[in-house]
CSV table of C-alpha atoms and ligand atoms in Angstrom, one decimal:
chain,number,residue,atom,x,y,z
A,297,MET,CA,34.0,21.1,-1.6
A,298,THR,CA,35.6,18.4,0.5
A,299,PRO,CA,34.9,14.9,-0.8
A,300,LEU,CA,32.1,13.1,1.0
A,301,PRO,CA,33.2,10.1,3.0
A,302,LEU,CA,31.2,7.6,0.9
A,303,ARG,CA,32.3,4.2,-0.4
A,304,LEU,CA,30.5,2.0,-2.9
A,305,ASP,CA,31.2,-1.7,-3.1
A,306,ARG,CA,30.4,-3.4,-6.4
A,307,SER,CA,30.8,-6.8,-4.8
A,308,GLN,CA,27.8,-6.2,-2.6
A,309,PRO,CA,24.4,-7.4,-3.8
A,310,THR,CA,22.8,-4.0,-2.9
A,311,PRO,CA,22.5,-1.9,-6.1
A,312,LEU,CA,25.0,1.0,-6.2
A,313,PRO,CA,22.3,3.8,-6.2
A,314,ALA,CA,20.8,2.2,-3.0
A,315,GLN,CA,24.3,2.0,-1.4
A,316,LEU,CA,24.8,5.7,-2.3
A,317,ALA,CA,21.4,6.7,-0.8
A,318,GLY,CA,22.1,4.7,2.3
A,319,GLY,CA,25.6,6.3,2.7
A,320,VAL,CA,24.2,9.8,2.4
A,321,ARG,CA,21.4,9.0,4.8
A,322,ARG,CA,23.9,7.8,7.4
A,323,LEU,CA,26.0,11.0,6.9
A,324,VAL,CA,22.9,13.1,7.6
A,325,LEU,CA,22.0,11.1,10.7
A,326,ALA,CA,25.6,11.3,12.0
A,327,GLY,CA,25.6,15.1,11.5
A,328,THR,CA,28.5,14.9,9.0
A,329,LEU,CA,26.1,16.4,6.5
A,330,ARG,CA,24.0,19.1,8.0
A,331,GLN,CA,20.6,20.5,7.0
A,332,GLY,CA,21.1,23.1,4.3
A,333,ASP,CA,24.4,21.7,3.2
A,334,ARG,CA,25.0,21.5,-0.5
A,335,LEU,CA,25.8,18.2,-2.1
A,336,PRO,CA,28.3,17.7,-4.9
A,337,SER,CA,26.9,17.8,-8.4
A,338,THR,CA,26.0,14.4,-9.9
A,339,ARG,CA,28.9,14.8,-12.3
A,340,ALA,CA,31.4,15.6,-9.6
A,341,LEU,CA,30.3,12.8,-7.2
A,342,ALA,CA,30.2,10.3,-10.0
A,343,ALA,CA,33.8,11.1,-11.0
A,344,GLU,CA,34.9,11.0,-7.3
A,345,LEU,CA,33.3,7.6,-6.7
A,346,GLY,CA,34.2,6.2,-10.1
A,347,VAL,CA,30.7,5.3,-11.1
A,348,SER,CA,28.3,6.4,-13.9
A,349,ARG,CA,26.4,9.6,-13.4
A,350,ALA,CA,23.1,7.6,-13.6
A,351,VAL,CA,24.1,5.9,-10.3
A,352,VAL,CA,24.4,9.2,-8.5
A,353,GLU,CA,21.2,10.6,-10.2
A,354,GLN,CA,19.2,7.5,-9.1
A,355,GLY,CA,20.6,7.7,-5.5
A,356,TYR,CA,19.8,11.4,-5.3
A,357,GLU,CA,16.3,10.8,-6.8
A,358,GLN,CA,15.6,8.3,-4.1
A,359,LEU,CA,16.7,10.7,-1.3
A,360,LEU,CA,14.7,13.5,-2.9
A,361,ALA,CA,11.6,11.2,-2.9
A,362,GLU,CA,12.1,10.3,0.7
A,363,GLY,CA,12.5,14.0,1.8
A,364,TRP,CA,16.2,13.8,2.8
A,365,LEU,CA,17.3,16.1,0.0
A,366,GLU,CA,15.7,19.0,-1.9
A,367,SER,CA,16.7,20.4,-5.2
A,368,ARG,CA,16.8,24.1,-5.8
A,369,ARG,CA,16.3,25.1,-9.4
A,370,GLY,CA,19.5,26.2,-11.0
A,371,SER,CA,21.4,25.9,-7.8
A,372,GLY,CA,21.9,22.3,-6.9
A,373,THR,CA,20.9,19.6,-4.4
A,374,TYR,CA,20.8,20.3,-0.7
A,375,VAL,CA,20.1,18.4,2.5
A,376,ALA,CA,16.5,19.3,3.2
A,377,PRO,CA,15.9,21.8,6.0
A,378,ASP,CA,13.5,19.4,7.7
A,379,ALA,CA,15.3,16.1,6.9
A,380,LEU,CA,15.9,15.2,10.5
A,381,ALA,CA,12.5,16.3,11.7
A,382,LEU,CA,10.9,14.1,9.0
A,383,HIS,CA,13.0,11.2,10.0
A,384,ALA,CA,12.1,11.7,13.7
A,385,ASP,CA,8.4,12.1,12.7
A,386,ARG,CA,8.4,8.8,10.9
A,387,ARG,CA,10.1,7.0,13.8
A,388,ARG,CA,7.4,8.3,16.1
A,389,THR,CA,4.5,7.5,13.8
A,390,SER,CA,5.7,4.1,12.8
A,391,ALA,CA,4.5,2.6,16.1
A,392,PRO,CA,0.9,3.8,16.4
A,393,GLY,CA,-0.7,3.2,19.7
A,394,ALA,CA,2.6,2.4,21.5
A,395,THR,CA,2.7,3.9,25.0
A,396,ALA,CA,6.2,3.2,26.2
A,397,PRO,CA,8.2,6.2,24.9
A,398,ALA,CA,11.5,4.5,25.6
A,399,ALA,CA,11.3,1.7,23.1
A,400,PRO,CA,8.1,1.5,21.0
A,401,LEU,CA,7.9,-1.5,18.7
A,402,VAL,CA,8.5,-0.5,15.0
A,403,ARG,CA,5.8,-2.4,13.1
A,404,LEU,CA,6.7,-4.0,9.8
A,405,ASP,CA,3.0,-4.3,9.0
A,406,THR,CA,1.4,-4.9,5.6
A,407,GLY,CA,-1.1,-2.0,5.7
A,408,THR,CA,1.0,1.1,6.2
A,409,PRO,CA,2.0,2.7,2.9
A,410,TRP,CA,5.1,4.9,2.3
A,411,ILE,CA,3.9,8.4,1.6
A,412,ASP,CA,6.3,10.8,-0.1
A,413,PRO,CA,7.1,13.7,2.3
A,414,ARG,CA,8.0,15.8,-0.8
A,415,HIS,CA,4.3,16.0,-1.5
A,416,ARG,CA,3.2,17.5,1.8
A,417,ALA,CA,2.5,20.8,0.1
A,418,GLY,CA,0.0,19.2,-2.2
A,419,TRP,CA,-1.7,17.6,0.7
A,420,ARG,CA,-2.0,20.9,2.5
A,421,ARG,CA,-3.3,22.6,-0.6
A,422,ALA,CA,-6.1,20.1,-0.9
A,423,TRP,CA,-7.2,20.7,2.7
A,424,ARG,CA,-7.0,24.5,2.3
A,425,GLU,CA,-9.3,24.1,-0.6
A,426,VAL,CA,-11.7,22.1,1.5
A,427,SER,CA,-11.7,24.9,4.1
A,428,THR,CA,-12.8,27.5,1.6
A,429,ALA,CA,-15.4,25.4,-0.3
A,430,THR,CA,-19.0,25.5,0.7
A,431,PRO,CA,-20.4,22.2,1.9
A,432,PRO,CA,-23.7,20.9,0.6
A,433,ARG,CA,-26.6,22.1,2.7
A,434,GLY,CA,-28.4,18.9,3.3
A,435,TYR,CA,-27.9,15.1,2.9
A,436,ASP,CA,-26.1,14.9,-0.4
A,437,ASP,CA,-26.1,12.3,-3.1
A,438,PRO,CA,-26.1,8.9,-1.2
A,439,ARG,CA,-23.6,7.6,-3.7
A,440,GLY,CA,-21.0,10.2,-2.8
A,441,LEU,CA,-19.8,13.4,-4.4
A,442,PRO,CA,-20.5,13.3,-8.2
A,443,GLU,CA,-17.3,15.0,-9.2
A,444,LEU,CA,-15.3,12.6,-7.1
A,445,ARG,CA,-17.0,9.6,-8.6
A,446,ALA,CA,-16.3,10.9,-12.1
A,447,ALA,CA,-12.6,11.4,-11.2
A,448,LEU,CA,-12.4,7.9,-9.7
A,449,ALA,CA,-14.1,6.4,-12.7
A,450,ASP,CA,-11.6,8.1,-14.9
A,451,ARG,CA,-8.7,6.7,-12.8
A,452,LEU,CA,-10.2,3.2,-12.9
A,453,ALA,CA,-10.4,3.3,-16.6
A,454,ARG,CA,-6.8,4.5,-16.9
A,455,THR,CA,-5.2,2.3,-14.3
A,456,ARG,CA,-7.4,-0.8,-14.0
A,457,GLY,CA,-8.9,-1.2,-17.5
A,458,LEU,CA,-12.3,-0.9,-15.9
A,459,ALA,CA,-15.1,1.1,-17.7
A,460,VAL,CA,-17.4,2.4,-15.0
A,461,ASP,CA,-20.5,4.5,-15.1
A,462,PRO,CA,-19.9,6.9,-12.2
A,463,ASP,CA,-23.7,6.6,-11.4
A,464,GLN,CA,-23.0,3.0,-10.5
A,465,MET,CA,-20.3,3.8,-8.1
A,466,VAL,CA,-20.7,4.4,-4.4
A,467,VAL,CA,-18.0,6.2,-2.3
A,468,THR,CA,-17.5,4.1,0.8
A,469,ALA,CA,-15.5,4.5,4.0
A,470,GLY,CA,-12.9,2.0,2.8
A,471,THR,CA,-12.8,-1.6,1.6
A,472,THR,CA,-14.4,-3.2,4.7
A,473,ASP,CA,-17.2,-0.6,4.7
A,474,GLY,CA,-17.9,-1.5,1.1
A,475,LEU,CA,-18.2,-5.2,2.0
A,476,ARG,CA,-20.4,-4.2,5.0
A,477,GLN,CA,-22.8,-2.4,2.6
A,478,LEU,CA,-23.0,-5.3,0.2
A,479,LEU,CA,-23.6,-8.1,2.7
A,480,PRO,CA,-27.2,-7.2,3.7
A,481,GLU,CA,-28.2,-7.0,0.0
A,482,LEU,CA,-26.9,-10.5,-0.9
A,483,PRO,CA,-29.2,-13.6,-1.0
A,484,PRO,CA,-28.9,-16.0,1.9
A,485,GLY,CA,-25.8,-18.1,2.1
A,486,ALA,CA,-22.2,-18.4,3.2
A,487,VAL,CA,-19.4,-16.2,2.0
A,488,ALA,CA,-16.3,-17.9,0.7
A,489,VAL,CA,-13.1,-16.0,1.8
A,490,GLU,CA,-9.6,-16.8,0.7
A,491,ASP,CA,-7.5,-18.8,3.2
A,492,PRO,CA,-5.0,-17.4,4.2
A,493,GLY,CA,-6.8,-14.2,3.5
A,494,TYR,CA,-7.9,-10.7,4.7
A,495,ARG,CA,-8.8,-11.0,8.3
A,496,ALA,CA,-11.0,-7.9,8.3
A,497,ALA,CA,-13.1,-9.4,5.5
A,498,ALA,CA,-13.7,-12.8,7.3
A,499,GLU,CA,-14.5,-11.0,10.5
A,500,THR,CA,-17.0,-8.6,8.8
A,501,VAL,CA,-18.7,-11.6,7.2
A,502,ARG,CA,-19.1,-13.3,10.5
A,503,LEU,CA,-20.3,-10.1,12.2
A,504,HIS,CA,-23.1,-10.1,9.7
A,505,GLY,CA,-24.2,-13.5,10.8
A,506,ARG,CA,-22.9,-15.3,7.7
A,507,GLU,CA,-20.8,-18.4,7.7
A,508,VAL,CA,-17.2,-18.0,6.3
A,509,VAL,CA,-16.2,-20.8,3.9
A,510,ASP,CA,-12.5,-21.3,3.5
A,511,LEU,CA,-11.4,-20.8,-0.1
A,512,PRO,CA,-7.8,-22.2,-0.5
A,513,ALA,CA,-5.8,-19.2,-1.7
A,514,ALA,CA,-3.8,-19.5,-4.9
A,515,ARG,CA,-5.7,-22.6,-5.9
A,516,PRO,CA,-8.3,-22.7,-8.7
A,517,VAL,CA,-11.9,-22.2,-7.6
A,518,THR,CA,-14.3,-24.7,-9.1
A,519,ASP,CA,-17.2,-24.8,-6.8
A,520,LEU,CA,-19.1,-22.1,-4.9
A,521,GLY,CA,-22.2,-24.2,-4.1
A,522,GLY,CA,-24.1,-22.8,-1.1
A,523,CYS,CA,-22.3,-19.5,-1.2
A,524,ALA,CA,-23.9,-16.1,-1.8
A,525,ALA,CA,-20.5,-14.5,-2.5
A,526,ALA,CA,-16.7,-15.2,-2.8
A,527,TYR,CA,-14.3,-12.6,-1.5
A,528,VAL,CA,-11.0,-12.6,-3.5
A,529,THR,CA,-7.9,-10.5,-4.1
A,530,PRO,CA,-7.0,-11.5,-7.7
A,531,ALA,CA,-4.4,-8.8,-8.5
A,532,HIS,CA,-2.3,-9.6,-5.4
A,533,GLN,CA,-3.5,-12.4,-3.2
A,534,HIS,CA,-3.5,-11.1,0.4
A,535,PRO,CA,-1.2,-12.2,2.0
A,536,LEU,CA,0.6,-14.7,-0.4
A,537,GLY,CA,1.1,-12.1,-3.2
A,538,VAL,CA,0.1,-14.5,-6.0
A,539,VAL,CA,-1.6,-13.0,-9.1
A,540,MET,CA,-4.7,-15.0,-10.2
A,541,PRO,CA,-4.0,-16.4,-13.7
A,542,ALA,CA,-6.4,-15.7,-16.6
A,543,ALA,CA,-7.7,-19.3,-16.7
A,544,GLU,CA,-8.4,-19.3,-13.0
A,545,ARG,CA,-10.3,-16.0,-13.3
A,546,LEU,CA,-12.5,-17.5,-15.9
A,547,GLY,CA,-13.0,-20.6,-13.8
A,548,LEU,CA,-13.9,-18.5,-10.7
A,549,LEU,CA,-16.5,-16.6,-12.8
A,550,ARG,CA,-17.9,-19.9,-14.1
A,551,ALA,CA,-18.3,-21.3,-10.6
A,552,ALA,CA,-19.9,-18.0,-9.4
A,553,ARG,CA,-22.4,-18.1,-12.3
A,554,ALA,CA,-23.3,-21.7,-11.6
A,555,ALA,CA,-23.9,-21.0,-7.9
A,556,GLY,CA,-25.6,-17.7,-8.5
A,557,ALA,CA,-22.9,-16.1,-6.3
A,558,VAL,CA,-21.4,-12.6,-6.5
A,559,VAL,CA,-17.6,-12.3,-6.7
A,560,VAL,CA,-16.3,-9.5,-4.5
A,561,GLU,CA,-13.0,-8.3,-5.8
A,562,ASP,CA,-10.8,-6.5,-3.3
A,563,ASP,CA,-8.3,-4.6,-5.4
A,564,PHE,CA,-6.3,-3.0,-2.6
A,565,ASP,CA,-2.8,-2.5,-3.9
A,566,SER,CA,-2.7,-3.5,-7.6
A,567,GLU,CA,-1.0,-0.3,-8.5
A,568,PHE,CA,2.2,-1.3,-6.8
A,569,ARG,CA,3.7,-3.7,-9.3
A,570,TYR,CA,7.2,-2.7,-10.1
A,571,ASP,CA,8.1,-5.0,-12.9
A,572,VAL,CA,5.1,-5.1,-15.2
A,573,ALA,CA,1.8,-3.3,-15.4
A,574,PRO,CA,-0.9,-4.9,-13.2
A,575,VAL,CA,-3.4,-7.2,-14.9
A,576,PRO,CA,-6.8,-5.5,-15.5
A,577,ALA,CA,-9.4,-5.8,-12.8
A,578,LEU,CA,-11.4,-9.1,-12.6
A,579,ALA,CA,-14.5,-6.9,-12.8
A,580,ALA,CA,-13.6,-5.9,-16.3
A,581,LEU,CA,-14.3,-9.5,-17.4
A,582,ASP,CA,-17.8,-9.7,-16.0
A,583,PRO,CA,-19.2,-6.5,-14.5
A,584,ALA,CA,-22.6,-8.1,-14.0
A,585,ARG,CA,-21.1,-10.7,-11.7
A,586,VAL,CA,-18.3,-8.9,-9.9
A,587,ALA,CA,-18.6,-6.2,-7.2
A,588,TYR,CA,-15.4,-4.2,-7.2
A,589,LEU,CA,-13.9,-2.7,-4.0
A,590,GLY,CA,-11.2,0.0,-4.2
A,591,THR,CA,-9.5,1.9,-1.4
A,592,ALA,CA,-7.5,5.1,-0.8
A,593,ALA,CA,-5.8,3.4,2.1
A,594,LYS,CA,-2.7,2.4,0.1
A,595,THR,CA,-2.4,5.3,-2.2
A,596,VAL,CA,-3.3,8.2,0.1
A,597,SER,CA,-3.7,7.1,3.7
A,598,PRO,CA,-5.6,4.4,5.6
A,599,THR,CA,-6.7,7.2,8.0
A,600,LEU,CA,-8.7,9.0,5.2
A,601,ARG,CA,-11.2,6.1,5.4
A,602,LEU,CA,-12.3,6.4,1.8
A,603,GLY,CA,-12.9,3.7,-0.8
A,604,TRP,CA,-15.3,2.9,-3.7
A,605,LEU,CA,-17.7,0.2,-4.6
A,606,VAL,CA,-18.7,-0.6,-8.2
A,607,ALA,CA,-21.5,-3.3,-8.0
A,608,PRO,CA,-23.6,-5.0,-10.6
A,609,PRO,CA,-26.6,-2.7,-11.3
A,610,ALA,CA,-29.3,-4.4,-9.1
A,611,LEU,CA,-26.9,-4.7,-6.2
A,612,ALA,CA,-25.8,-1.1,-6.6
A,613,GLU,CA,-29.4,0.1,-6.6
A,614,ALA,CA,-30.1,-1.9,-3.4
A,615,VAL,CA,-27.0,-0.4,-1.7
A,616,VAL,CA,-28.0,3.1,-2.7
A,617,ARG,CA,-31.6,2.6,-1.4
A,618,ARG,CA,-30.3,1.5,2.0
A,619,ARG,CA,-27.8,4.3,2.2
A,620,THR,CA,-30.6,6.8,1.5
A,621,THR,CA,-32.7,5.5,4.3
A,622,THR,CA,-29.9,5.0,6.8
A,623,HIS,CA,-28.0,8.2,6.0
A,624,SER,CA,-24.8,6.3,5.6
A,625,GLY,CA,-22.2,8.0,3.5
A,626,ALA,CA,-18.6,9.1,3.4
A,627,ALA,CA,-17.7,12.4,5.1
A,628,TRP,CA,-17.9,15.3,2.6
A,629,PRO,CA,-14.6,17.0,3.6
A,630,SER,CA,-12.6,13.9,3.0
A,631,GLN,CA,-14.3,13.3,-0.3
A,632,ARG,CA,-13.7,16.9,-1.3
A,633,ALA,CA,-10.0,16.6,-0.4
A,634,LEU,CA,-9.6,13.4,-2.4
A,635,LEU,CA,-11.1,15.1,-5.4
A,636,THR,CA,-8.5,17.8,-5.3
A,637,LEU,CA,-5.7,15.2,-4.7
A,638,LEU,CA,-6.8,13.3,-7.8
A,639,ARG,CA,-7.3,16.4,-9.9
A,640,ASP,CA,-3.9,17.9,-9.0
A,641,GLY,CA,-2.2,14.7,-10.0
A,642,TRP,CA,-1.1,14.3,-6.4
A,643,VAL,CA,-2.3,10.7,-6.2
A,644,ASP,CA,-0.4,9.7,-9.4
A,645,LYS,CA,2.8,11.3,-8.1
A,646,VAL,CA,2.6,9.7,-4.7
A,647,VAL,CA,1.9,6.3,-6.3
A,648,ARG,CA,4.9,6.6,-8.7
A,649,ALA,CA,7.2,7.7,-5.9
A,650,ALA,CA,6.0,4.9,-3.5
A,651,ARG,CA,6.4,2.3,-6.3
A,652,ARG,CA,10.1,3.4,-6.7
A,653,VAL,CA,10.7,3.1,-3.0
A,654,TYR,CA,9.0,-0.4,-2.8
A,655,ALA,CA,10.9,-1.6,-5.9
A,656,GLU,CA,14.1,-0.7,-4.1
A,657,ARG,CA,13.1,-2.1,-0.7
A,658,ALA,CA,11.6,-5.4,-1.8
A,659,PRO,CA,14.9,-6.8,-3.1
A,660,ARG,CA,16.6,-5.8,0.2
A,661,VAL,CA,14.1,-8.0,2.1
A,662,ALA,CA,14.5,-10.8,-0.4
A,663,GLU,CA,18.3,-10.7,-0.1
A,664,VAL,CA,18.0,-11.5,3.6
A,665,MET,CA,15.0,-14.0,3.4
A,666,ALA,CA,15.7,-15.9,0.2
A,667,PRO,CA,18.5,-18.1,1.5
A,668,TYR,CA,16.2,-19.5,4.3
A,669,ALA,CA,12.6,-19.2,3.2
A,670,GLU,CA,10.5,-19.6,0.1
A,671,LEU,CA,8.9,-16.5,-1.4
A,672,ALA,CA,5.1,-17.2,-1.6
A,673,GLY,CA,4.4,-15.0,-4.7
A,674,PRO,CA,6.1,-12.5,-7.0
A,675,LEU,CA,7.7,-9.4,-5.4
A,676,ALA,CA,5.1,-6.6,-5.6
A,677,GLY,CA,3.4,-4.2,-3.3
A,678,MET,CA,4.5,-3.0,0.1
A,679,TYR,CA,5.1,-6.4,1.8
A,680,SER,CA,6.4,-9.9,0.9
A,681,THR,CA,5.4,-13.3,2.3
A,682,TRP,CA,7.9,-16.0,3.1
A,683,LEU,CA,7.1,-19.6,3.8
A,684,LEU,CA,9.0,-21.1,6.8
A,685,PRO,CA,8.2,-23.7,9.5
A,686,GLU,CA,6.2,-22.1,12.3
A,687,ALA,CA,8.9,-22.7,14.9
A,688,ASP,CA,11.4,-20.7,12.8
A,689,ALA,CA,8.9,-17.9,12.2
A,690,LEU,CA,8.2,-17.7,15.9
A,691,ARG,CA,11.9,-17.7,16.7
A,692,VAL,CA,12.6,-14.9,14.2
A,693,ARG,CA,9.6,-12.9,15.5
A,694,ALA,CA,10.8,-13.3,19.1
A,695,ALA,CA,14.3,-12.0,18.1
A,696,ALA,CA,12.8,-9.1,16.2
A,697,ARG,CA,10.6,-8.2,19.2
A,698,GLU,CA,13.6,-8.2,21.5
A,699,ALA,CA,15.3,-5.7,19.2
A,700,GLY,CA,12.1,-3.5,19.0
A,701,PHE,CA,10.5,-4.7,15.8
A,702,GLU,CA,7.1,-6.3,15.2
A,703,LEU,CA,6.7,-8.9,12.5
A,704,ASN,CA,3.6,-10.7,11.2
A,705,LEU,CA,3.1,-14.4,11.3
A,706,LEU,CA,1.6,-15.9,8.2
A,707,SER,CA,-0.3,-18.3,10.5
A,708,SER,CA,-2.3,-15.4,11.8
A,709,TYR,CA,-3.9,-15.0,8.4
A,710,SER,CA,-4.6,-18.7,8.0
A,711,ARG,CA,-7.8,-20.4,9.2
A,712,SER,CA,-7.4,-23.9,7.9
A,713,SER,CA,-4.6,-23.6,5.3
A,714,GLY,CA,-1.9,-24.5,7.8
A,715,LEU,CA,0.5,-22.2,5.9
A,716,THR,CA,3.2,-20.7,8.1
A,717,GLY,CA,6.0,-18.2,7.7
A,718,LEU,CA,6.5,-14.4,7.9
A,719,VAL,CA,4.8,-11.5,6.2
A,720,ILE,CA,7.2,-8.6,6.1
A,721,GLY,CA,5.9,-5.1,5.4
A,722,PHE,CA,8.3,-2.4,4.2
A,723,GLY,CA,6.0,0.6,3.5
A,724,GLY,CA,5.6,2.1,6.9
A,725,VAL,CA,9.2,2.2,8.1
A,726,THR,CA,12.2,4.3,7.3
A,727,ASP,CA,15.1,2.9,5.3
A,728,GLU,CA,17.2,2.9,8.4
A,729,GLU,CA,14.6,1.0,10.4
A,730,LEU,CA,14.3,-1.5,7.6
A,731,ASP,CA,18.0,-2.1,7.5
A,732,ARG,CA,18.2,-2.6,11.3
A,733,ALA,CA,15.2,-4.9,11.3
A,734,LEU,CA,16.6,-7.0,8.4
A,735,ALA,CA,20.0,-7.3,10.2
A,736,VAL,CA,18.2,-8.8,13.2
A,737,VAL,CA,16.0,-11.1,11.0
A,738,GLY,CA,19.1,-12.2,9.1
A,739,ARG,CA,21.0,-13.0,12.3
A,740,ALA,CA,18.0,-14.9,13.7
A,741,LEU,CA,17.5,-16.9,10.5
A,742,ALA,CA,21.2,-17.8,10.4
A,743,GLY,CA,21.3,-18.8,14.1
B,248,PLP,C1,-6.4,-7.2,1.7
B,248,PLP,C2,-6.7,-5.7,2.1
B,248,PLP,N1,-7.8,-5.1,1.5
B,248,PLP,C3,-8.1,-3.9,1.8
B,248,PLP,C4,-7.4,-3.1,2.7
B,248,PLP,C5,-7.8,-1.7,3.0
B,248,PLP,O1,-8.9,-1.7,3.8
B,248,PLP,P1,-9.6,-0.3,4.1
B,248,PLP,O2,-9.9,0.3,2.8
B,248,PLP,O3,-10.9,-0.7,4.8
B,248,PLP,O4,-8.7,0.5,5.0
B,248,PLP,C6,-6.3,-3.7,3.3
B,248,PLP,C7,-5.5,-3.0,4.3
B,248,PLP,O5,-4.6,-3.4,4.9
B,248,PLP,C8,-5.9,-5.1,3.0
B,248,PLP,O6,-4.9,-5.7,3.5
């Protein structure tokens, strides 16, 4: 086998496995390596490049997870037959809604997760199973499919330290839908929403005719007077990324008790910590005070429109009563598919693979941003937030747009906080797109 034209450079800050993965990707894109070509064994390539075998194994594992390579039992590692098609697919789908086919903007948004293309077969299997199952004949349980609620309760206990009675859980059409169901059941009063914070939550509160009170994000909450609820993201403040410390959690619960307010916990992406296990859910500290909102948007797909709400008993009962009279519920086929994806271990596998990809991409973003901007919270999840003067953030965003990339301004998440900078998502793009975007951002920051 002719040696691969790959070169690794120990003086570069990018880890060697990532350099190797990037090099192989470029060889496939350039046509030097063709679909179906066999790659050297990890032992042979490690010897050729003068690195440890673990470096090559990690590089290959990354490419297997991304769908560029496939391994055939007992025969070796090959360029996947649909490697280029997958790459093209992701280029197309990374700019939803774009109409100009020539140069659609590639969005580095915070909401699009990386889904492992290796697991497409499991996804198809789940939907095949839906197609052969018999749907319920009438309006089903208003709380959602009982087996799905049991599987979700099991997962919450395992991953979030939350003991949940499945009968107290309601399957929703996502986080915002969960909030929408809670709002009419709360006593009169404003809703405190973190600032900067989740724009969809603030908008949903306003649409329900309630005042939004700005809750300075990443600062201790001591007073919730006049509020019916406080909407928070304690595991990973959106968008600053800060984890709410234990003492502040207790302080928030104290303030909520004093005001008779409910704490709404949006636990959207806590599973994507790469350094340490996520802290348990806030709801585990006081299930009688906290309404917990989970979503399948980050682990499976935002388009599935599924989530779950675990509310204190009286609130849960009120939500279920209203759902019964209004026939609101999540679509049965989607619930049935999610059940299979959970039971088959598909969700766990996809989460593990995505976590590895984010753990590799986050430092690449940090490498470019850290010399110029301050990281707002720890590196975790599928985006990172960088504090910069607004003029610099606008200049970088303009340069990125010029080159075909869309970046988020931190100011667009701020209501009164005055915080400015850039929020850079790295889940919904390919590695190659991320590299190109970061090159543009780096040049703009330096200029
Ligand atoms: C803070 C936050 N919560 C929740 C979600 C998911 O919302 P939904 O489940 O309604 O898709 C997102 C999506 O981007 C988010 O940023």
